[in-house]
Amino acid sequence: MFDKRTLLIGSLVLVAVASRLLPHPPNFTALGAVALFGGASLTGRRWAYGLPLLAMLLSDLVIGFHGWAPVVYGAMMVYVWLGRRAGSSSTRVIGASLLGSVAFFVITNLACWWSMYDHSAVGLTACFAAAIPFFGFTLAGDLVFSGVLFGAMAMAEKLSPSRFAPSLSLGC
């Protein structure tokens, strides 16, 4: 069936995804970190990209969909792509978290600008300026939850290397 590492990853992802349903500051969620973690930890592309999409879909069924959902889902795929390149090095995870937050900010705010603001430099500037507070929460959430997810995995691997050896093969 599943090995201990797979069960741990699944449990961490479920706990992190559940955090989206609890009260939180805007954009301070675990989803970016879950996508990074899945990208770095799951060898199968289908699982790595599918887990954050499934998490978004399930949580959106509870909290509701919005017009930019496809853009947000696409931005989550950037996190997975970054996670697949970052691996589990703490420096690279921090860098991927920062890049993921910036990419999410740019992608989602370009969509917002295009649909809600004047298509000019003034409109673009106004859109991005209005979104700055959300960026801070996105960045904080990505860094905090990435630290929790990657840190918990590193601790599990250190405490019980034979059970949590990095040989995860949810390959598809």
Coordinates of C-alpha atoms in Angstrom, one line a residue:
M1 CA 0.0 0.0 0.0
F2 CA 1.7 3.3 1.1
D3 CA 4.9 3.5 3.0
K4 CA 5.4 5.6 6.2
R5 CA 6.9 8.5 4.2
T6 CA 3.9 8.6 1.9
L7 CA 1.5 8.6 4.8
L8 CA 3.4 11.4 6.5
I9 CA 3.4 13.5 3.4
G10 CA -0.4 12.9 3.0
S11 CA -1.0 13.8 6.6
L12 CA 1.0 17.0 6.4
V13 CA -0.7 18.1 3.2
L14 CA -4.2 17.4 4.7
V15 CA -3.4 19.4 7.8
A16 CA -2.0 22.2 5.8
V17 CA -5.0 22.3 3.4
A18 CA -7.4 22.3 6.3
S19 CA -5.8 25.5 7.4
R20 CA -7.4 27.2 4.4
L21 CA -10.8 26.6 5.9
L22 CA -9.9 28.1 9.3
P23 CA -10.1 31.9 9.9
H24 CA -6.9 33.5 8.6
P25 CA -5.6 36.8 7.2
P26 CA -6.2 37.2 3.5
N27 CA -3.8 35.0 1.5
F28 CA -2.1 33.6 4.6
T29 CA -2.7 30.0 3.7
A30 CA -0.7 26.8 3.3
L31 CA -1.5 26.1 -0.3
G32 CA 1.6 27.6 -1.9
A33 CA 3.7 25.7 0.6
V34 CA 1.8 22.5 -0.1
A35 CA 2.4 22.9 -3.8
L36 CA 6.1 23.6 -3.2
F37 CA 6.3 20.6 -0.8
G38 CA 4.5 18.3 -3.3
G39 CA 6.8 19.4 -6.1
A40 CA 9.8 18.7 -4.0
S41 CA 8.7 15.5 -2.3
L42 CA 6.6 13.6 -4.8
T43 CA 8.4 11.9 -7.7
G44 CA 5.3 11.4 -9.9
R45 CA 4.4 14.5 -11.9
R46 CA 0.7 13.7 -11.8
W47 CA 0.7 13.5 -8.0
A48 CA 2.9 16.6 -7.6
Y49 CA 0.7 18.8 -9.7
G50 CA -2.6 17.1 -8.8
L51 CA -2.4 17.4 -5.0
P52 CA -2.5 21.2 -4.9
L53 CA -5.2 21.3 -7.6
L54 CA -7.3 18.8 -5.7
A55 CA -6.7 20.8 -2.4
M56 CA -7.8 24.0 -4.1
L57 CA -10.9 22.3 -5.7
L58 CA -12.0 20.7 -2.4
S59 CA -11.5 23.8 -0.3
D60 CA -13.2 26.0 -3.0
L61 CA -16.2 23.6 -2.9
V62 CA -16.5 24.7 0.8
I63 CA -15.6 28.4 0.6
G64 CA -16.8 29.1 -2.9
F65 CA -15.4 29.7 -6.3
H66 CA -14.6 33.1 -7.8
G67 CA -14.0 34.4 -11.3
W68 CA -10.2 34.2 -11.1
A69 CA -10.1 30.6 -9.9
P70 CA -8.5 29.3 -13.1
V71 CA -5.7 32.0 -12.8
V72 CA -5.1 31.1 -9.1
Y73 CA -5.0 27.4 -9.9
G74 CA -2.5 28.1 -12.7
A75 CA -0.4 30.2 -10.3
M76 CA -0.3 27.2 -7.9
M77 CA 1.3 25.2 -10.7
V78 CA 4.3 27.6 -10.6
Y79 CA 4.8 26.7 -7.0
V80 CA 5.0 23.0 -7.9
W81 CA 7.4 23.7 -10.8
L82 CA 9.6 25.6 -8.3
G83 CA 9.4 22.9 -5.7
R84 CA 10.5 20.2 -8.3
R85 CA 13.6 22.3 -8.8
A86 CA 14.2 23.3 -5.2
G87 CA 14.4 19.9 -3.6
S88 CA 14.6 19.9 0.2
S89 CA 17.6 22.2 0.7
S90 CA 16.5 24.9 3.2
T91 CA 18.2 27.7 1.2
R92 CA 16.5 26.6 -2.0
V93 CA 13.1 26.1 -0.3
I94 CA 13.3 29.7 1.0
G95 CA 14.2 30.9 -2.4
A96 CA 11.4 28.9 -4.1
S97 CA 9.0 30.3 -1.5
L98 CA 10.0 33.8 -2.3
L99 CA 9.9 33.3 -6.0
G100 CA 6.5 31.5 -5.7
S101 CA 5.0 34.4 -3.7
V102 CA 6.3 36.9 -6.3
A103 CA 5.0 34.8 -9.2
F104 CA 1.6 34.4 -7.5
F105 CA 1.4 38.1 -6.9
V106 CA 2.3 39.0 -10.5
I107 CA 0.1 36.4 -12.2
T108 CA -3.0 37.0 -10.1
N109 CA -2.7 40.8 -10.1
L110 CA -2.2 40.9 -13.9
A111 CA -5.5 39.0 -14.2
C112 CA -7.1 41.5 -11.7
W113 CA -5.7 44.5 -13.6
W114 CA -7.0 43.1 -16.9
S115 CA -10.5 42.5 -15.6
M116 CA -11.0 45.4 -13.2
Y117 CA -8.7 48.3 -14.0
D118 CA -8.0 50.7 -16.8
H119 CA -5.6 49.0 -19.3
S120 CA -2.9 51.6 -18.8
A121 CA 0.2 52.1 -16.7
V122 CA -1.8 54.1 -14.2
G123 CA -4.4 51.2 -13.9
L124 CA -1.6 48.6 -13.6
T125 CA 0.2 50.7 -10.9
A126 CA -3.1 51.2 -9.0
C127 CA -3.9 47.5 -9.2
F128 CA -0.5 46.4 -7.9
A129 CA -0.4 49.1 -5.2
A130 CA -3.8 47.9 -3.9
A131 CA -2.5 44.3 -3.7
I132 CA 0.7 45.0 -1.7
P133 CA -0.9 44.1 1.7
F134 CA -2.0 40.8 0.3
F135 CA 1.5 40.1 -0.9
G136 CA 2.8 40.4 2.6
F137 CA 0.4 37.8 3.8
T138 CA 1.1 35.5 0.9
L139 CA 4.8 35.7 1.5
A140 CA 4.4 35.1 5.2
G141 CA 2.2 32.1 4.7
D142 CA 4.5 30.6 2.1
L143 CA 7.5 31.0 4.4
V144 CA 5.8 29.8 7.6
F145 CA 4.0 26.8 6.1
S146 CA 7.0 25.8 4.0
G147 CA 9.1 25.8 7.2
V148 CA 6.5 23.6 8.9
L149 CA 6.1 21.1 6.1
F150 CA 9.8 20.8 5.1
G151 CA 10.9 21.0 8.7
A152 CA 8.6 18.2 9.8
M153 CA 9.8 16.0 7.0
A154 CA 13.4 16.7 7.8
M155 CA 12.8 15.9 11.5
A156 CA 11.0 12.7 10.6
E157 CA 13.9 11.7 8.3
K158 CA 16.4 12.5 11.0
L159 CA 14.6 10.7 13.8
S160 CA 13.7 7.6 11.8
P161 CA 15.8 7.4 8.6
S162 CA 14.8 3.9 7.8
R163 CA 11.1 4.7 7.8
F164 CA 11.2 8.1 6.1
A165 CA 14.0 7.6 3.6
P166 CA 13.5 10.0 0.7
S167 CA 12.5 7.2 -1.7
L168 CA 9.0 8.3 -2.3
S169 CA 7.6 6.8 -5.5
L170 CA 4.1 8.0 -6.1
G171 CA 5.1 7.8 -9.7
C172 CA 2.6 8.3 -12.4

